[in-house]
Short mmCIF file of C-alpha atoms and ligand atoms in Angstrom, two decimals:
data_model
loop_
_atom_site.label_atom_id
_atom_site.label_comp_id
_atom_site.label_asym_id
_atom_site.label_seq_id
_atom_site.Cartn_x
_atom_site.Cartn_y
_atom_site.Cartn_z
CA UNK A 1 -13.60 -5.01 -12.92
CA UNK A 2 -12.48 -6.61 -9.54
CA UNK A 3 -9.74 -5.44 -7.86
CA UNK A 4 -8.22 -5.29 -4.23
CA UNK A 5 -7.15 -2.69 -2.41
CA UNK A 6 -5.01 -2.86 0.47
CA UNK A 7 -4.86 0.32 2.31
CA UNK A 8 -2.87 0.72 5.38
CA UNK A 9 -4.65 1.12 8.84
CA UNK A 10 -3.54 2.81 11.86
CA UNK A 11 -6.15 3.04 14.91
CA UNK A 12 -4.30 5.89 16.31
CA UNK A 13 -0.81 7.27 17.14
CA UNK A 14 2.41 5.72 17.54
CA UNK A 15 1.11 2.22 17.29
CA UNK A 16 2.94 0.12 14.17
CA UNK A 17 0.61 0.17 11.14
CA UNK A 18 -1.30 -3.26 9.76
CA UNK A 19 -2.58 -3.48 5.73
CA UNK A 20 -6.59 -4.49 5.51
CA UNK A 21 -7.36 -5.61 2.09
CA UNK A 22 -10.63 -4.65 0.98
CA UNK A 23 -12.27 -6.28 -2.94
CA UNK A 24 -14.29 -4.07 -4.94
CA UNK A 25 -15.74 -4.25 -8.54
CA UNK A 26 -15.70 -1.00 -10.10
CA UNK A 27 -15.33 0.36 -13.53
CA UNK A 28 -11.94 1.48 -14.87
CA UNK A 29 -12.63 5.10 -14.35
CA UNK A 30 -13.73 4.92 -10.91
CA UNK A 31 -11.60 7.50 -8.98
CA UNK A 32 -9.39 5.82 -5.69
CA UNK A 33 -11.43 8.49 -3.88
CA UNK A 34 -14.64 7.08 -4.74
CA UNK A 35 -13.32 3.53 -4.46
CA UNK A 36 -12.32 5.03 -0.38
CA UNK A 37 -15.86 6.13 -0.59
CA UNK A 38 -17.33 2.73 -1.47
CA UNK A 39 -15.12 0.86 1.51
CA UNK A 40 -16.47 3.48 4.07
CA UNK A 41 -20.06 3.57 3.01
CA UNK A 42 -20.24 0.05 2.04
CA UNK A 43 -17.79 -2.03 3.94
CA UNK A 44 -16.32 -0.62 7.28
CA UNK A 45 -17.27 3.15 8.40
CA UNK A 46 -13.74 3.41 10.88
CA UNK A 47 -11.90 3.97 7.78
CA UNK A 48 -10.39 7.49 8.26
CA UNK A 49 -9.38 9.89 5.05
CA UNK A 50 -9.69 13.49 3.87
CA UNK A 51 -11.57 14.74 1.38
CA UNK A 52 -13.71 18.02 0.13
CA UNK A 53 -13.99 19.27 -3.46
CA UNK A 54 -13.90 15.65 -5.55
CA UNK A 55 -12.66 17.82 -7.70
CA UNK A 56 -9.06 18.26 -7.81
CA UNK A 57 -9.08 21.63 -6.33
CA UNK A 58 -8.89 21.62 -2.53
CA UNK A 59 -5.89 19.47 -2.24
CA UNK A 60 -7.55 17.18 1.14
CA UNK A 61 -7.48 14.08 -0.62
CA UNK A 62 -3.98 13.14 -0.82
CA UNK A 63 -2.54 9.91 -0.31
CA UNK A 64 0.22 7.71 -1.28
CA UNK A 65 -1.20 5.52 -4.19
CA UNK A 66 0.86 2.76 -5.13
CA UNK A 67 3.90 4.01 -3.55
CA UNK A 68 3.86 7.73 -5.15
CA UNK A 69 1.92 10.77 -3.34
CA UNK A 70 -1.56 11.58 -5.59
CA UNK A 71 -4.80 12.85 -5.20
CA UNK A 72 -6.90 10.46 -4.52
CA UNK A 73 -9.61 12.52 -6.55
CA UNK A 74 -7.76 12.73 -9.47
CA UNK A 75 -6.38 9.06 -10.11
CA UNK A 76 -8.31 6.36 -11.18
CA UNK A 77 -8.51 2.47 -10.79
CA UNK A 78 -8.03 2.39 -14.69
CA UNK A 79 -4.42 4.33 -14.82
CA UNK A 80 -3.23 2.70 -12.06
CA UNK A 81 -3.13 -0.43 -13.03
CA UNK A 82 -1.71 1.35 -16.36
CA UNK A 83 1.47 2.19 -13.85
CA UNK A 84 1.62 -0.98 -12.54
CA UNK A 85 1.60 -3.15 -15.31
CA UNK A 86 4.84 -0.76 -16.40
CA UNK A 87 6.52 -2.40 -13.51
CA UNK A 88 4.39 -6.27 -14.17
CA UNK A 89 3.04 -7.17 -17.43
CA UNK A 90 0.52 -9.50 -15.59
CA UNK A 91 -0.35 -7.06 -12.59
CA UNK A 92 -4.01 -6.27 -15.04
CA UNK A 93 -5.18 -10.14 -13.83
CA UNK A 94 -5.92 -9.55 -10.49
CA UNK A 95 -4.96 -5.99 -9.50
CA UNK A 96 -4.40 -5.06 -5.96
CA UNK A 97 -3.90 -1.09 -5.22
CA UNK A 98 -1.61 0.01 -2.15
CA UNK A 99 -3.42 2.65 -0.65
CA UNK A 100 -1.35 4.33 2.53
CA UNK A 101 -0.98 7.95 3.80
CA UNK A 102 1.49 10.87 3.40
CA UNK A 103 4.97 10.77 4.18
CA UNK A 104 6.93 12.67 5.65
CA UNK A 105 4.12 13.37 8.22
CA UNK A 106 3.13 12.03 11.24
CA UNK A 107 -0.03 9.72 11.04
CA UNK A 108 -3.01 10.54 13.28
CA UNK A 109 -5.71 7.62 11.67
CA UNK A 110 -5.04 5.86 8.52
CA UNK A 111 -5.15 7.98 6.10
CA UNK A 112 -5.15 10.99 8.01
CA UNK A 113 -1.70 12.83 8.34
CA UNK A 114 -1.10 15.63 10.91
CA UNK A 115 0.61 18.58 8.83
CA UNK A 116 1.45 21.20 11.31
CA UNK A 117 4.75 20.74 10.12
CA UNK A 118 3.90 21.34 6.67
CA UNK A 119 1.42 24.51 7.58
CA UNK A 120 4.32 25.80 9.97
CA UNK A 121 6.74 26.00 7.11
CA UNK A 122 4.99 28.21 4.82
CA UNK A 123 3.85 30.39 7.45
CA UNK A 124 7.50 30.25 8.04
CA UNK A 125 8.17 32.02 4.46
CA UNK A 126 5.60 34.64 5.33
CA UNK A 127 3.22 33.78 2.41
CA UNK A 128 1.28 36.92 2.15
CA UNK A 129 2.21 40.17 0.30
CA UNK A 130 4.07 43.18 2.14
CA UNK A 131 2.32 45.48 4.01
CA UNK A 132 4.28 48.22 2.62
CA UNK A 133 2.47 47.57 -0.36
CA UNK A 134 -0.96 47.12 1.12
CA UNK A 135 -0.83 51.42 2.13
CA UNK A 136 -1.76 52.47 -1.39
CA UNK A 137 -3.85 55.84 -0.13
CA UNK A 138 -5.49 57.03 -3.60
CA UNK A 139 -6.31 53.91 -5.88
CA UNK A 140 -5.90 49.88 -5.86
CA UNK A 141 -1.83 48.68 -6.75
CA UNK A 142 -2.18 47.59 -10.43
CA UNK A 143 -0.10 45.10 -12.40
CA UNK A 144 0.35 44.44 -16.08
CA UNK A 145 -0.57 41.40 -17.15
CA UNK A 146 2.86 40.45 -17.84
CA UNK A 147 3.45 41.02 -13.93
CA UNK A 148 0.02 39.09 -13.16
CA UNK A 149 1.35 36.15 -15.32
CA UNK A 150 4.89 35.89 -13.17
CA UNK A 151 2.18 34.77 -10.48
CA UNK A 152 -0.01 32.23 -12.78
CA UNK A 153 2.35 29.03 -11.93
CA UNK A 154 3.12 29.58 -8.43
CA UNK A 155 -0.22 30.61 -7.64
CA UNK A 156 -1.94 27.18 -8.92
CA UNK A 157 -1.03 25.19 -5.71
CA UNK A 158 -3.52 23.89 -3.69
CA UNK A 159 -1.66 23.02 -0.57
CA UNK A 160 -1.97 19.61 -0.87
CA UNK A 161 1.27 18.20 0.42
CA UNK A 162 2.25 15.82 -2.70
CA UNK A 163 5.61 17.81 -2.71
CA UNK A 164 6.20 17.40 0.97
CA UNK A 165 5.98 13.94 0.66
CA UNK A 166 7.92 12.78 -1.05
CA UNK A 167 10.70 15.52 -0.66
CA UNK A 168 13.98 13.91 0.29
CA UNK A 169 15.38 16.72 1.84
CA UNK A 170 12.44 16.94 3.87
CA UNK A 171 12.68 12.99 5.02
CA UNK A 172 16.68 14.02 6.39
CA UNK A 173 16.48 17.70 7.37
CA UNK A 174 13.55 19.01 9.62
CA UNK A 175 14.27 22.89 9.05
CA UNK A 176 13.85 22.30 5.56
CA UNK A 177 11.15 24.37 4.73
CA UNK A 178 10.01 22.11 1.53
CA UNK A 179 8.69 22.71 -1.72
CA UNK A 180 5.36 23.79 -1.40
CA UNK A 181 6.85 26.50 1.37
CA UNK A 182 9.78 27.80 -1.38
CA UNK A 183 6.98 27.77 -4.30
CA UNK A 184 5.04 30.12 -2.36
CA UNK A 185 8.52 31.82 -1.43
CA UNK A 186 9.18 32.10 -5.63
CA UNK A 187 5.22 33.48 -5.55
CA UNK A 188 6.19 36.55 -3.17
CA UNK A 189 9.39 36.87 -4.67
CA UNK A 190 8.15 37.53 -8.32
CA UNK A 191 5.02 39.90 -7.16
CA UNK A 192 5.25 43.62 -7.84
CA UNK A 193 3.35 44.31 -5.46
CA UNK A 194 5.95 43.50 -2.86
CA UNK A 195 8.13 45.31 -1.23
CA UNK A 196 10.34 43.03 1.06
CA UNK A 197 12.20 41.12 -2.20
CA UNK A 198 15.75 41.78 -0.16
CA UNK A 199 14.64 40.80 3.01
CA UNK A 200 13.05 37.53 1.70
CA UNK A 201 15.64 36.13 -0.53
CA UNK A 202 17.98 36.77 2.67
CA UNK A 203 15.45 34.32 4.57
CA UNK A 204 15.47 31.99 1.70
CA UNK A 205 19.36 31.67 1.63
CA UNK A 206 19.13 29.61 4.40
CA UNK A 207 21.39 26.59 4.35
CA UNK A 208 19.34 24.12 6.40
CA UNK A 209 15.54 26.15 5.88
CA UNK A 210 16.51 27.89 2.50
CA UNK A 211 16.61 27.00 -1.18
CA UNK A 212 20.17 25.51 -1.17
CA UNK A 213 19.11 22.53 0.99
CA UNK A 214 17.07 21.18 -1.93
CA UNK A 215 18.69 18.19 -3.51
CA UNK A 216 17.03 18.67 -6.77
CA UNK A 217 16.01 15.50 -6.57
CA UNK A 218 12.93 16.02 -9.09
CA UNK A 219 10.12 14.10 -6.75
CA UNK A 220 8.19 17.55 -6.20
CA UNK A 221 7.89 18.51 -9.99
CA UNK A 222 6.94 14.75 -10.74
CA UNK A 223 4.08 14.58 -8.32
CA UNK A 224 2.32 17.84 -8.40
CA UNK A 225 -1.41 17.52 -9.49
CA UNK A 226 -1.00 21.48 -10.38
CA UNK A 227 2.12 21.71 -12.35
CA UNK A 228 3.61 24.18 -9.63
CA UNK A 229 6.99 22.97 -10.83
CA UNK A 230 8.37 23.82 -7.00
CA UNK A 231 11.85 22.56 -8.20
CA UNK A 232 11.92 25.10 -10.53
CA UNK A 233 10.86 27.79 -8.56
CA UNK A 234 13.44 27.21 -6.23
CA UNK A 235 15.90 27.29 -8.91
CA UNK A 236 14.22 30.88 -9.62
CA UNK A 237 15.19 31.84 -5.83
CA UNK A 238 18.66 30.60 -6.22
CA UNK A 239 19.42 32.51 -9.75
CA UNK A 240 18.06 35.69 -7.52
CA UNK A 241 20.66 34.98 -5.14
CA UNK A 242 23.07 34.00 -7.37
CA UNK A 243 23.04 37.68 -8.92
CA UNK A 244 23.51 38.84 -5.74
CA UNK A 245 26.52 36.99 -4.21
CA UNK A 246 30.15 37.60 -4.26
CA UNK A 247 31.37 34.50 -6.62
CA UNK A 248 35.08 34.44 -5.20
CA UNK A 249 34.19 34.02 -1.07
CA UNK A 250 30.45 32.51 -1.26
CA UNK A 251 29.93 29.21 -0.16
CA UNK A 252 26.80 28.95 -2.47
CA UNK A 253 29.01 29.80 -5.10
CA UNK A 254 31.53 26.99 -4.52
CA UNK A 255 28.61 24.79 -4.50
CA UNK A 256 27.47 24.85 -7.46
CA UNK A 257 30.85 25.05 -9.41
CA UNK A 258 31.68 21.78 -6.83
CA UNK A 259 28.49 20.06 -8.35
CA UNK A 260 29.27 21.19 -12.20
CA UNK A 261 32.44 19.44 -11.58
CA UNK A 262 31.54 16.34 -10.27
CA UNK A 263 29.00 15.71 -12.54
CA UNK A 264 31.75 16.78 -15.02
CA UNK A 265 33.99 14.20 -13.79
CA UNK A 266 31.84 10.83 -13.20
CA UNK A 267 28.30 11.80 -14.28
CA UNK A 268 26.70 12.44 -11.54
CA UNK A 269 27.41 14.30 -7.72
CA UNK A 270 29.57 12.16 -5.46
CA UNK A 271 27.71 13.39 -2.00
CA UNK A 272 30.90 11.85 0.08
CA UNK A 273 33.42 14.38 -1.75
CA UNK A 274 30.72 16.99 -2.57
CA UNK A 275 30.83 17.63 1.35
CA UNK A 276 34.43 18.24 1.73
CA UNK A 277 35.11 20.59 -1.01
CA UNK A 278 32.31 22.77 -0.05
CA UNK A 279 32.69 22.73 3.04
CA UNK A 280 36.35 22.20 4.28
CA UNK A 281 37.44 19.95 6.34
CA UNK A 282 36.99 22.36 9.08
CA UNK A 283 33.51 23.31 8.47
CA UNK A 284 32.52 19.33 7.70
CA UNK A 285 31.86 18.48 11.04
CA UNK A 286 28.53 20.84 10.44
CA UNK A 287 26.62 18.85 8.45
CA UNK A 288 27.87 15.82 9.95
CA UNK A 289 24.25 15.10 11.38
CA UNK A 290 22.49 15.47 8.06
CA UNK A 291 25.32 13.07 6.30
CA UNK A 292 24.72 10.56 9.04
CA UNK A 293 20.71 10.67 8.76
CA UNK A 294 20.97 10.37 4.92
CA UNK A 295 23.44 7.30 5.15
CA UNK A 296 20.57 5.80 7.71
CA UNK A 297 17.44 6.21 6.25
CA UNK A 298 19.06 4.90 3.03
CA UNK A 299 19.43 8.05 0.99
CA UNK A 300 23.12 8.14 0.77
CA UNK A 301 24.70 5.22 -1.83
CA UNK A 302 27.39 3.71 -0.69
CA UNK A 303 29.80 3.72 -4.01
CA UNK A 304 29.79 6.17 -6.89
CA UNK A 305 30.93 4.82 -9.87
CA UNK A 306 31.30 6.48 -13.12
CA UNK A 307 27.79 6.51 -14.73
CA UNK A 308 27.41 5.27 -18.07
CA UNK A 309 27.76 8.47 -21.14
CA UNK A 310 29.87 10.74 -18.90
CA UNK A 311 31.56 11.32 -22.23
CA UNK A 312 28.00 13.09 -23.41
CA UNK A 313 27.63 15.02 -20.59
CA UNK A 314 30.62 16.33 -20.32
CA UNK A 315 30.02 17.53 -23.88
CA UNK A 316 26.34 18.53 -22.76
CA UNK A 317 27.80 20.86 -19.94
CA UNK A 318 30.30 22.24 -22.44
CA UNK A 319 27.59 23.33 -24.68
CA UNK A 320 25.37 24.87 -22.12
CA UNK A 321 28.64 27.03 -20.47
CA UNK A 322 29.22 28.14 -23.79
CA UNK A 323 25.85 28.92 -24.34
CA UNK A 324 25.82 30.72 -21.07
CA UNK A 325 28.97 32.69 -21.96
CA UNK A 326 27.65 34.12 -25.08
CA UNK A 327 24.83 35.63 -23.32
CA UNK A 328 25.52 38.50 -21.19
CA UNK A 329 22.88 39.13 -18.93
CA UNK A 330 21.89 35.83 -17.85
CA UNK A 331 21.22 35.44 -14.19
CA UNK A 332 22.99 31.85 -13.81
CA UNK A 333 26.29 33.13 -15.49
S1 SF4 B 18 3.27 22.49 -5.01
FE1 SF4 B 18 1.95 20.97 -6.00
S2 SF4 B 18 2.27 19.10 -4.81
FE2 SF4 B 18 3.06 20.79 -3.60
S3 SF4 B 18 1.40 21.37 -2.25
FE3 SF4 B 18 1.25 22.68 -4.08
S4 SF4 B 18 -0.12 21.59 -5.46
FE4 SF4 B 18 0.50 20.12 -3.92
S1 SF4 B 19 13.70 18.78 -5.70
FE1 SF4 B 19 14.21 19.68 -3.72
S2 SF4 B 19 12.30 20.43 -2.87
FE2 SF4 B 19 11.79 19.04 -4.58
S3 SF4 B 19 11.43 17.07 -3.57
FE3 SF4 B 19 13.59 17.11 -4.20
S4 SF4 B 19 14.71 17.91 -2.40
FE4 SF4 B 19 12.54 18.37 -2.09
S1 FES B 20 -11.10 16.02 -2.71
FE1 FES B 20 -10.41 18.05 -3.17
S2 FES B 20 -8.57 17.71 -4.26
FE2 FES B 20 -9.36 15.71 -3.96
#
C-alpha cells in the first residue's frame, strides 16, 4: 500500500525542527523500523535513528509514532493506520504516519535523543544488588522460585525510554527520577538477595525524586512494549512505605486520604485544592514552582467540575474501604 510518512528532522541541536514527508509502498506488516530503513537506504542516507536487535529486545528503536512513544521495531504500517482510523474513519485512503523522536529528551539529530538524563536517573536508584549480599563465602545466594518470580515483571525492561516519554511528571519536575528508574527501584526492592531494603525505600520517599511525585497518570503502563507496569511498581514502593509511616503526622499520609477525598467529592483530584490541604498554606509556597510549570506547559486544567457518575464512585470507593477494612493485614489499610 502507499503511504506517507512525515518524520520530523532536526540537523543538529537547538535549531527549531522542520517535518520531511517521505512516500513509500509497503505491505501492511512492514515494521516503521523497516519503513526508517527503506527512507535511509533508499531515499536520503542523513536520516538519523537508533536501532540494534529488530527484534523488540534492545529497546534502541524508540520513537514517537503517531503522537505515542513505541518501538519502532515492534509497530507496523498495518496497526497504525488501525489507531488512526479510531480517531478518522477515512485516515485508511491515503495514510500519512508522524514519525518524531522521544520526549522528554533533548534531541541531538532527528530521531536521535540524548538520554543522559534518563541513564543518570536509574543510576540514581542504585540499580544493582547490595554488596552485602554479594560476600556469600561458602556457596552461591539461592532463591525460591517464588522469590525469583517477585523479579520476573520488573526485570523484563529493556531500557528503552517509552515510560520516560511520555511521563508527565517527568515533562514538569526534573528530579523526578521516572518510571523506568522506580521500576528498577520496585526490582531491588523485592530481591532477597538484598540487603539495603531500609535504606532504599528511604531514597525512594523522596518528594520531588521519589515515588510520591508520580501523578499516576497511567502513560507509562500504556506504552511499555514489556508490560513492566512501572505505575504499578511504584504503587508497590509506596504500600512499602505506607507500612512504615506514622499515619497521624505524615505528609504522605495526608496525601493520599486528601486524594480519596477529592475524588470522593467531585470525581476526580482538584490539583488547585489538592495543594493546600497537603501542604498548608505555609508549606504551599514549596511547590509553587512545580504548580506554575504545570499551569504553563498545559498540564494543569483550569476548572474542575464535577465529573459525570461521581454518584458510582463514591459507591466504588465505599466498597473497596470496606473491602480493605475486612482484611487485616493488607499493606494499603
Ligand atoms: S519500563 Fe517499559 S517503557 Fe519503560 S524503559 Fe522499561 S521497557 Fe521501556
Ligand atoms: S504514572 Fe507516574 S511515572 Fe507513570 S508516566 Fe504517569 S507520572 Fe510518570
Ligand atoms: S531495534 Fe531493538 S528494540 Fe527495536
Amino acid at each position: 500500500m502507499d503511504i506517507t510518512l512525515q518524520i520530523q528532522r532536526q540537523s543538529e541541536r537547538n535549531i527549531a525542527p522542520k517535518f520531511k514527508s517521505y512516500r513509500l509502498s509497503v505491505p501492511e506488516s512492514t515494521t516503521i523500523l523497516d519503513c526508517l530503513n527503506q527512507i535511509k537506504w533508499q531515499q536520503d542516507g542523513s536520516l538519523a535513528f537508533r536501532k540494534n536487535c529488530r527484534n523488540t529486545i534492545c529497546g534502541s528503536c524508540a520513537i514517537t509514532i503517531n503522537g505515542r512513544s513505541a518501538l519502532a521495531c515492534k509497530e507496523n504500517v498495518g496497526s497504525e493506520i488501525k489507531r488512526l482510523q479510531k480517531i478518522d474513519p477515512d485516515a485508511a485512503k491515503d495514510p500519512i504516519l508522524a514519525i518524531a523522536p522521544l520526549k522528554n529528551m533533548p534531541i541531538i539529530k532527528d530521531l536521535v535523543v540524548d538520554m543522559k538524563g534518563f541513564w543518570d536517573n536509574l543510576e540514581n536508584v542504585e540499580p544493582y544488588v547490595s554488596t552485602g549480599a554479594r560476600q556469600i563465602p561458602e556457596r552461591e545466594f539461592l532463591q525460591t522460585p517464588a522469590e525469583r518470580e517477585q523479579l520476573n515483571q520488573t526485570g523484563n525492561c529493556i531500557l528503552c525510554g517509552a515510560c520516560y516519554s511520555e511521563c508527565n511528571a517527568v515533562a514538569v519536575n526534573p528530579k523526578f527520577a521516572g518510571p523506568h528508574a522506580l521500576a528498577k527501584a520496585q526490582r531491588m526492592v523485592a530481591d532477597s538477595r538484598d540487603r539495603r531494603t531500609d535504606e532504599r525505600l528511604e531514597n525512594y520517599h523522596d518528594s520531588e525524586s521519589g515515588v510520591w511525585a508520580c501523578t499516576r497518570c497511567y502513560q507509562c503502563n500504556s506504552v511499555c512494549p514489556q508490560d513492566v507496569a512501572p505505575m504499578d511498581q511504584i504503587t508497590k514502593i509506596k504500600s512499602q512505605l505506607l507500612q512504615r509511616q506514622n499515619p497521624n503526622t505524615n505528609r504522605t499520609i495526608r496525601h493520599r486520604k486528601t486524594l480519596i477525598n477529592l475524588v470522593k467529592q467531585g470525581g476526580w483530584i482538584d490539583e488547585r485544592r489538592f495543594a493546600f490541604l497537603v501542604m498548608g498554606l505555609q508549606n504551599v509556597s514549596e511547590i509553587f514552582p512545580l504548580g506554575w510549570r504545570m499551569l504553563t506547559h498545559g498540564k494543569l486544567p483550569v476548572s474542575f467540575e464535577a465529573s459525570e457518575g461521581t454518584a458510582e464512585v463514591k459507591s466504588l470507593i465505599k466498597q473497596v474501604e470496606t473491602l480493605i477494612e475486612s482484611s487485616s493485614d493488607n499493606p494499603v489499610k
